Coordinates of C-alpha atoms and ligand atoms in Angstrom, one line a residue:
M49 CA 0.0 0.0 0.0
E50 CA 1.3 3.5 -0.9
L51 CA -0.4 5.6 1.7
L52 CA -2.5 5.2 4.8
I53 CA -4.2 8.3 6.3
K54 CA -5.1 7.3 9.8
G55 CA -7.6 8.5 12.4
G56 CA -9.2 11.5 10.5
T57 CA -12.8 12.4 10.1
V58 CA -13.8 11.6 6.6
V59 CA -16.3 14.0 5.1
T60 CA -18.5 13.1 2.2
A61 CA -21.5 15.0 0.7
T62 CA -23.8 13.2 3.0
E63 CA -21.9 12.2 6.2
K64 CA -18.9 12.6 8.5
Y65 CA -17.3 9.7 10.2
L66 CA -14.0 8.6 11.8
A67 CA -12.1 6.3 9.4
D68 CA -8.7 5.5 7.9
V69 CA -8.2 5.9 4.2
A70 CA -5.9 3.5 2.3
V71 CA -4.5 4.5 -1.1
N72 CA -2.7 2.4 -3.8
D73 CA -1.8 3.2 -7.4
G74 CA -3.4 6.7 -6.9
K75 CA -6.8 5.2 -6.0
I76 CA -8.7 4.9 -2.8
V77 CA -8.7 1.2 -2.0
A78 CA -10.1 0.9 1.5
I79 CA -11.9 3.1 4.0
G80 CA -12.6 1.8 7.5
K81 CA -11.9 2.1 11.2
D82 CA -8.5 0.9 12.3
L83 CA -7.4 -0.5 9.0
T84 CA -4.6 -3.0 9.5
V85 CA -2.6 -2.6 6.3
E86 CA 1.1 -2.0 5.7
A87 CA 1.8 1.2 3.9
D88 CA 4.9 3.0 2.6
Q89 CA 3.7 6.2 4.2
V90 CA 1.4 6.6 7.2
V91 CA -0.1 10.0 7.9
D92 CA -1.7 10.8 11.3
A93 CA -4.9 12.8 10.6
S94 CA -6.3 12.7 14.1
G95 CA -8.2 15.9 15.0
K96 CA -8.3 16.7 11.3
L97 CA -10.9 16.4 8.5
V98 CA -10.2 14.2 5.4
L99 CA -12.0 15.7 2.4
P100 CA -12.2 15.0 -1.3
G101 CA -10.1 17.5 -3.3
A102 CA -12.2 20.3 -4.5
I103 CA -13.0 20.7 -8.2
D104 CA -13.0 24.3 -9.3
A105 CA -15.6 24.2 -12.2
H106 CA -14.7 27.7 -13.4
T107 CA -11.2 29.1 -14.1
H108 CA -9.6 31.2 -16.8
M109 CA -5.8 30.6 -16.8
A110 CA -3.6 32.5 -19.2
M111 CA -6.7 33.8 -21.0
P112 CA -6.4 36.7 -23.5
F113 CA -9.0 39.1 -22.2
G114 CA -9.5 42.8 -21.6
G115 CA -6.6 43.8 -23.7
T116 CA -4.2 41.6 -21.8
V117 CA -3.8 38.0 -20.6
S118 CA -5.1 36.8 -17.2
A119 CA -2.2 36.8 -14.7
D120 CA -2.0 33.1 -13.8
S121 CA -0.3 30.8 -16.3
Y122 CA -1.5 27.2 -16.3
L123 CA 1.5 26.5 -14.1
S124 CA 1.0 29.1 -11.4
G125 CA -2.8 28.8 -11.5
T126 CA -2.8 25.0 -11.0
R127 CA 0.0 25.3 -8.3
A128 CA -2.2 27.8 -6.4
A129 CA -5.2 25.4 -6.9
V130 CA -3.6 22.5 -5.0
C131 CA -2.3 24.8 -2.3
G132 CA -5.9 25.6 -1.6
G133 CA -7.1 22.0 -1.8
V134 CA -8.4 22.1 -5.4
T135 CA -7.2 19.0 -7.2
T136 CA -9.0 19.5 -10.5
I137 CA -9.8 22.7 -12.4
F138 CA -12.0 23.3 -15.4
D139 CA -10.5 25.8 -17.7
Y140 CA -12.5 27.9 -20.3
P141 CA -10.5 28.1 -23.5
V142 CA -12.2 30.7 -25.7
Q143 CA -12.6 30.0 -29.5
H144 CA -11.4 32.8 -31.8
K145 CA -13.8 33.3 -34.7
G146 CA -13.1 30.7 -37.3
E147 CA -11.1 28.4 -35.0
T148 CA -12.0 24.8 -34.5
I149 CA -12.8 23.8 -30.9
L150 CA -10.6 20.7 -31.0
G151 CA -7.6 22.7 -32.4
L152 CA -8.1 25.1 -29.5
V153 CA -8.4 22.5 -26.8
N154 CA -5.5 20.5 -28.1
S155 CA -3.3 23.5 -28.0
K156 CA -4.2 24.1 -24.3
K157 CA -3.6 20.4 -23.6
E158 CA 0.0 20.6 -25.0
I159 CA 0.7 23.4 -22.4
L160 CA -1.0 21.7 -19.6
E161 CA 0.9 18.4 -20.2
K162 CA 4.0 20.3 -19.2
E163 CA 2.6 22.7 -16.6
A164 CA -0.3 21.2 -14.8
C165 CA 0.1 20.9 -11.1
C166 CA -3.5 19.5 -10.7
D167 CA -5.8 17.5 -13.0
Y168 CA -7.7 19.5 -15.5
A169 CA -10.8 19.5 -17.8
F170 CA -12.2 21.9 -20.3
H171 CA -15.5 23.6 -21.0
C172 CA -14.9 25.1 -24.4
C173 CA -16.3 28.6 -25.0
I174 CA -18.0 28.7 -28.4
T175 CA -18.2 32.1 -30.0
D176 CA -18.8 31.2 -33.7
L177 CA -20.5 28.2 -35.3
N178 CA -18.2 28.5 -38.4
G179 CA -21.2 28.0 -40.6
G180 CA -22.4 25.0 -38.7
E181 CA -19.1 23.1 -38.7
I182 CA -18.8 23.5 -34.9
L183 CA -22.2 21.8 -34.3
D184 CA -20.7 18.8 -36.1
E185 CA -17.3 19.0 -34.3
M186 CA -19.1 19.0 -30.9
E187 CA -19.7 15.3 -31.4
Q188 CA -15.9 14.5 -31.6
A189 CA -15.3 16.9 -28.7
V190 CA -17.8 15.0 -26.5
A191 CA -16.1 11.7 -27.6
D192 CA -12.8 13.2 -26.5
G193 CA -14.2 14.0 -23.0
I194 CA -15.2 17.6 -23.5
T195 CA -18.9 17.3 -22.5
S196 CA -19.7 20.9 -21.7
F197 CA -19.4 24.2 -23.7
K198 CA -19.9 27.8 -22.7
C199 CA -21.8 30.6 -24.3
F200 CA -21.3 34.3 -23.3
L201 CA -24.4 36.4 -23.7
V202 CA -22.2 39.4 -23.1
Y203 CA -18.8 40.7 -24.4
K204 CA -20.3 41.9 -27.7
K205 CA -17.4 44.3 -28.5
E206 CA -14.9 41.6 -27.6
G207 CA -16.5 39.4 -30.3
M208 CA -17.3 36.7 -27.7
M209 CA -21.1 37.1 -27.5
V210 CA -23.6 34.6 -28.9
D211 CA -27.2 35.7 -29.7
D212 CA -30.3 33.9 -28.7
G213 CA -30.6 31.9 -32.0
M214 CA -27.1 30.5 -31.5
L215 CA -27.8 29.8 -27.9
A216 CA -30.8 27.8 -28.9
K217 CA -28.8 25.8 -31.5
L218 CA -26.2 25.0 -29.0
L219 CA -28.7 24.0 -26.3
L220 CA -30.4 21.6 -28.7
R221 CA -27.2 20.1 -30.1
A222 CA -25.7 19.6 -26.6
K223 CA -28.8 17.8 -25.5
E224 CA -28.5 15.5 -28.6
L225 CA -25.0 14.7 -27.6
G226 CA -25.5 14.3 -23.9
A227 CA -23.5 17.5 -23.2
L228 CA -24.3 20.6 -21.2
I229 CA -24.2 24.3 -22.1
N230 CA -22.9 26.7 -19.5
V231 CA -24.1 30.3 -19.9
H232 CA -22.8 33.6 -18.7
A233 CA -26.0 35.6 -18.5
E234 CA -26.2 39.4 -18.6
N235 CA -28.0 41.6 -21.0
P236 CA -25.4 43.2 -23.4
D237 CA -27.7 45.9 -24.8
L238 CA -28.7 47.2 -21.4
I239 CA -25.0 47.2 -20.4
D240 CA -24.0 49.2 -23.5
L241 CA -26.9 51.7 -23.0
R242 CA -26.1 52.3 -19.4
T243 CA -22.3 52.5 -20.0
E244 CA -22.7 55.0 -22.7
Q245 CA -24.9 57.2 -20.5
Y246 CA -22.5 57.1 -17.6
L247 CA -19.5 57.9 -19.7
K248 CA -21.4 60.8 -21.2
E249 CA -22.1 62.1 -17.7
G250 CA -18.5 61.7 -16.7
K251 CA -19.3 59.0 -14.2
T252 CA -16.3 56.8 -14.6
S253 CA -15.4 55.3 -11.3
A254 CA -15.5 51.6 -10.5
W255 CA -19.0 52.1 -8.9
Y256 CA -20.3 52.6 -12.4
H257 CA -19.1 49.2 -13.4
Y258 CA -21.8 47.9 -11.0
M259 CA -24.3 50.6 -12.0
S260 CA -23.9 49.7 -15.7
R261 CA -24.8 46.1 -15.0
P262 CA -26.9 45.9 -11.8
E263 CA -29.3 43.2 -10.6
F264 CA -32.0 43.5 -13.2
V265 CA -29.4 43.4 -16.1
E266 CA -28.3 40.0 -14.9
A267 CA -31.8 38.9 -14.0
E268 CA -33.2 39.6 -17.5
A269 CA -30.6 37.3 -19.1
D270 CA -30.9 34.6 -16.4
K271 CA -34.6 34.5 -17.0
R272 CA -34.2 34.4 -20.8
V273 CA -31.8 31.5 -20.5
V274 CA -34.2 29.6 -18.3
H275 CA -37.1 30.4 -20.7
W276 CA -35.2 29.0 -23.7
A277 CA -33.9 26.0 -21.8
T278 CA -37.2 25.0 -20.3
H279 CA -39.3 25.5 -23.5
L280 CA -36.7 23.7 -25.6
D281 CA -36.5 21.0 -22.9
T282 CA -32.8 21.1 -22.6
P283 CA -30.5 21.1 -19.5
V284 CA -28.6 24.3 -18.8
Y285 CA -25.9 25.4 -16.3
L286 CA -25.8 29.1 -15.3
V287 CA -22.3 30.2 -14.3
H288 CA -21.3 32.7 -11.6
M289 CA -24.9 33.7 -10.5
A290 CA -24.9 36.8 -8.4
D291 CA -28.5 38.2 -8.4
K292 CA -31.6 37.3 -6.4
E293 CA -34.2 37.8 -9.1
G294 CA -32.5 35.5 -11.6
L295 CA -31.6 33.0 -8.9
L296 CA -35.3 32.8 -7.9
A297 CA -36.3 32.2 -11.5
C298 CA -33.7 29.3 -11.7
I299 CA -34.9 27.8 -8.5
Q300 CA -38.5 28.0 -9.7
A301 CA -37.5 26.1 -12.8
K302 CA -35.7 23.5 -10.8
E303 CA -38.8 23.1 -8.6
E304 CA -40.9 22.5 -11.7
G305 CA -38.6 19.7 -12.6
H306 CA -36.3 21.3 -15.2
E307 CA -32.6 20.5 -15.3
V308 CA -31.3 23.9 -14.5
Y309 CA -28.0 24.0 -12.6
I310 CA -26.8 27.0 -10.6
E311 CA -23.2 28.0 -9.9
T312 CA -22.2 30.9 -7.6
C313 CA -18.8 32.1 -6.5
P314 CA -17.2 32.9 -3.1
Q315 CA -16.8 36.6 -4.1
Y316 CA -20.6 37.0 -4.4
L317 CA -21.0 35.3 -1.0
E318 CA -18.4 37.5 0.7
F319 CA -18.6 41.0 -1.0
T320 CA -21.4 43.3 -2.0
C321 CA -21.4 46.1 -4.5
D322 CA -20.2 48.4 -1.8
V323 CA -16.6 47.3 -2.7
Y324 CA -16.9 49.4 -5.8
K325 CA -17.1 52.6 -3.7
R326 CA -13.6 51.8 -2.2
E327 CA -10.5 53.6 -3.4
D328 CA -9.3 50.2 -4.8
G329 CA -12.8 49.3 -6.2
R330 CA -11.3 48.5 -9.6
N331 CA -9.6 45.5 -8.2
F332 CA -13.0 43.9 -7.5
V333 CA -14.3 44.5 -11.0
C334 CA -15.5 41.3 -12.5
S335 CA -18.6 40.4 -14.5
P336 CA -21.2 40.0 -13.3
P337 CA -20.3 42.5 -10.5
M338 CA -21.0 41.9 -6.8
K339 CA -24.6 42.8 -6.1
G340 CA -26.5 44.3 -3.1
Q341 CA -27.0 42.7 0.3
E342 CA -30.4 41.3 -0.7
S343 CA -28.9 39.3 -3.5
Q344 CA -26.1 38.1 -1.2
D345 CA -28.6 37.0 1.4
A346 CA -30.6 35.1 -1.2
L347 CA -27.4 33.3 -2.4
W348 CA -26.6 32.1 1.1
T349 CA -30.2 31.0 1.7
A350 CA -30.3 29.1 -1.6
L351 CA -26.9 27.5 -0.8
K352 CA -27.9 26.3 2.6
A353 CA -31.3 25.0 1.2
G354 CA -29.5 22.9 -1.4
M355 CA -30.7 25.0 -4.4
I356 CA -27.3 26.1 -5.5
D357 CA -25.5 23.2 -7.2
T358 CA -21.9 24.3 -7.3
V359 CA -19.6 27.0 -5.9
A360 CA -16.6 27.8 -8.2
T361 CA -14.3 30.7 -8.5
D362 CA -14.3 32.3 -12.0
H363 CA -10.5 32.7 -11.2
C364 CA -9.3 35.3 -13.7
P365 CA -6.8 37.6 -11.9
F366 CA -5.1 40.6 -13.4
Q367 CA -2.1 42.5 -12.1
S368 CA -2.5 45.9 -10.3
Y369 CA -1.0 47.8 -13.2
E370 CA -3.6 46.3 -15.5
K371 CA -6.5 47.1 -13.1
D372 CA -5.0 50.6 -13.0
W373 CA -5.8 51.2 -16.6
G374 CA -9.3 51.8 -15.5
K375 CA -8.5 54.2 -12.6
D376 CA -10.3 57.0 -14.5
D377 CA -12.6 54.9 -16.7
F378 CA -14.3 51.7 -15.5
T379 CA -14.6 50.4 -19.0
K380 CA -10.8 50.0 -19.2
I381 CA -10.6 47.7 -16.2
P382 CA -9.9 44.1 -17.2
N383 CA -12.8 42.0 -15.7
G384 CA -11.9 39.3 -13.3
C385 CA -10.5 38.4 -9.8
A386 CA -8.4 35.7 -8.1
G387 CA -10.0 32.9 -6.2
V388 CA -8.8 29.4 -7.0
E389 CA -6.7 29.1 -3.9
N390 CA -9.4 30.6 -1.7
L391 CA -12.5 28.6 -2.7
Y392 CA -12.2 25.6 -0.4
P393 CA -10.6 27.4 2.6
Y394 CA -13.3 30.1 2.4
M395 CA -16.2 27.6 2.2
L396 CA -14.7 25.3 4.8
S397 CA -14.1 28.2 7.2
A398 CA -17.8 29.2 6.7
A399 CA -18.7 25.6 7.7
N400 CA -16.3 25.8 10.7
D401 CA -18.1 28.9 11.8
G402 CA -21.5 27.2 11.5
K403 CA -22.8 29.0 8.4
L404 CA -23.4 25.7 6.6
S405 CA -22.3 22.1 7.0
Y406 CA -19.0 20.6 6.0
E407 CA -21.0 18.0 4.0
R408 CA -22.7 20.7 2.0
V409 CA -19.3 22.3 1.2
V410 CA -18.0 19.0 -0.1
E411 CA -21.2 18.6 -2.1
V412 CA -21.0 22.0 -3.9
C413 CA -17.2 22.1 -4.2
A414 CA -16.6 18.5 -5.3
T415 CA -19.3 15.9 -5.5
N416 CA -21.9 17.8 -7.4
V417 CA -19.3 19.2 -9.8
A418 CA -18.1 15.6 -10.6
K419 CA -21.6 14.4 -11.1
I420 CA -22.9 17.3 -13.2
F421 CA -19.8 17.3 -15.5
G422 CA -19.1 13.6 -15.7
C423 CA -15.9 13.2 -13.8
E424 CA -16.5 9.6 -12.8
N425 CA -13.3 9.1 -10.8
K426 CA -13.5 12.4 -8.9
G427 CA -15.3 14.3 -6.3
A428 CA -15.8 11.9 -3.4
I429 CA -14.0 9.8 -0.8
A430 CA -15.1 6.3 -1.9
V431 CA -13.3 3.1 -2.8
G432 CA -12.3 3.2 -6.5
K433 CA -12.2 7.0 -6.8
D434 CA -8.9 8.9 -7.4
A435 CA -7.1 9.6 -4.2
D436 CA -7.5 13.4 -4.5
L437 CA -7.5 14.2 -0.8
V438 CA -7.3 17.2 1.4
I439 CA -6.3 17.1 5.1
Y440 CA -7.9 20.1 6.8
D441 CA -7.0 21.4 10.3
P442 CA -10.1 23.0 11.7
D443 CA -8.0 24.7 14.4
K444 CA -5.5 26.4 12.2
D445 CA -6.2 30.1 11.8
F446 CA -5.1 31.7 8.6
T447 CA -5.2 35.2 7.2
I448 CA -5.2 35.5 3.4
S449 CA -2.5 37.7 1.9
V450 CA -0.9 37.9 -1.5
E451 CA 2.3 37.0 0.3
N452 CA 1.0 33.5 1.4
M453 CA -0.7 32.6 -1.9
H454 CA 1.0 30.5 -4.7
S455 CA -0.2 32.4 -7.8
D456 CA 1.6 34.9 -10.0
Y457 CA -0.7 37.9 -9.3
D458 CA 0.4 40.8 -7.2
H459 CA -2.7 41.6 -5.2
T460 CA -5.9 39.8 -4.1
I461 CA -9.4 40.9 -3.3
W462 CA -9.1 38.4 -0.4
E463 CA -6.3 40.3 1.3
G464 CA -6.7 40.3 5.1
K465 CA -9.6 37.8 5.2
K466 CA -9.4 35.8 8.4
L467 CA -10.2 32.1 8.1
H468 CA -10.9 29.7 10.8
G469 CA -9.3 26.4 9.8
Y470 CA -7.1 25.7 6.8
P471 CA -6.0 22.8 4.5
V472 CA -2.6 21.4 5.7
Q473 CA -2.0 18.8 3.0
T474 CA -3.3 18.0 -0.5
Y475 CA -2.8 14.7 -2.3
L476 CA -3.2 14.4 -6.0
R477 CA -4.0 10.8 -6.9
G478 CA -2.2 9.7 -3.7
K479 CA 0.9 12.0 -4.2
L480 CA 1.6 14.8 -1.7
V481 CA 1.5 18.1 -3.6
Y482 CA 0.9 20.6 -0.8
D483 CA 2.3 20.4 2.7
D484 CA 1.8 23.1 5.3
G485 CA 2.2 26.2 3.3
E486 CA 4.5 24.8 0.6
Y487 CA 3.9 23.5 -2.9
V488 CA 5.8 20.2 -3.0
G489 CA 4.6 18.6 -6.3
H490 CA 6.1 19.2 -9.7
P491 CA 4.5 20.8 -12.8
G492 CA 3.3 18.2 -15.3
M493 CA 1.9 15.9 -12.6
G494 CA -1.7 16.9 -13.5
N495 CA -3.6 14.7 -15.9
Y496 CA -6.4 15.5 -18.4
V497 CA -9.8 14.4 -17.1
K498 CA -11.7 12.7 -19.9
R499 CA -15.3 13.1 -19.0
I500 CA -18.3 10.9 -19.7
H501 CA -21.4 12.3 -21.3
R502 CA -24.8 12.2 -19.8
Ligands
URP737 O1 -15.0 39.1 -14.9 C1 -14.9 37.9 -15.3 N1 -15.8 37.1 -14.9 N2 -13.9 37.5 -16.1 C2 -13.7 36.3 -16.7 C3 -14.6 36.0 -17.8 C4 -16.0 35.6 -17.5 O2 -16.9 36.3 -17.8 O3 -16.2 34.6 -16.9
ZN738 ZN1 -18.4 34.8 -17.3
ZN739 ZN1 -15.6 33.1 -16.1

């Protein structure tokens, strides 16, 4: 036996119990009390929690965006991931007009084969059907394990937006193939209208990023997506939901039996739009923006009630000098914030403080992600699954600072956030990759996760 983790409290999506976990060949081979097996390495986890590695369903590494490229490379982003207990990331490669999706994904795979510090999968962002060719190509993509695709209903000027007709085609084609469409829902015309007005009035601070795309701008698009998906009878996954009205429409559709999945992010659970009034408000600029207290409260209520399916980060950091481009004009701020290293610690600390259960955190950060997106070997502590494991010390206090993160960015919106409890070790398929503050793996250890379709 390679590894025996002894005496910890194993947490699954449904229960917590004292058990040892035995690992061989990168897989969990036994779980039980006082296992009597010989192992090369025995780890004492008494007083600690043993959790499945988190799966961050939403990251943008090295993504060309906002006139630059997001600040984490695949190497630094995946290194940061494991240091925060994330053992699989989903990246969002964005198709340039005319490009094939397999060409795009294969070019990313080549980089990740050398750089990945955690396992990885792709949701491919489709921006152009290339005269219908992409609808055909999706079949091969699904066969290659890319079983989800993303549409942006925004970023019109950036050439990334899809219209409703294209959304409908993609929803229907994905259903045919057993795949899933992920949607970034905000209304682009309302954003343009409001932005134009604010710029004309000289209202250019980061606050007007929020004001140009407030609650109802997101809600309209959320509801439109739910409308299309329910009437076309297709499943759909709404990414980074941040507003109450849209959230309630999704929950209603779920309650009526439609397959509508809801993702939110830690930044929407922690911050409100008030951050945009701060002097450094531009650092918090992401889309959709943080919303008001009512929306944040609704997100927590839905999360605790089991109505939110996943919590993922939308990790897309930019350096301070890039955020500064928009000091005097919010439209010039590259959109996106850091989070991949903060997801699991933040959510687990919330559980430690009694805001929700540890089981629920495991469910939304690991188990549900694996189920929704077809990662059959991931997301749970069970015999036969990959030994992606996190040992968590509920008594270790930690204050987030850019100095103790493992990314390449130079600032973080999470600076100064105090957490109660922190991961102390991360294992990727049975190999120790994070140990008490240090990255101890090596780039290239991460594997491609070939997913199964629905
Ligand atoms: O502001 C964000 N969210 N940047 C990344 C791209 C996206 O919309 O997900
Ligand atoms: Zn988005
Ligand atoms: Zn995103």
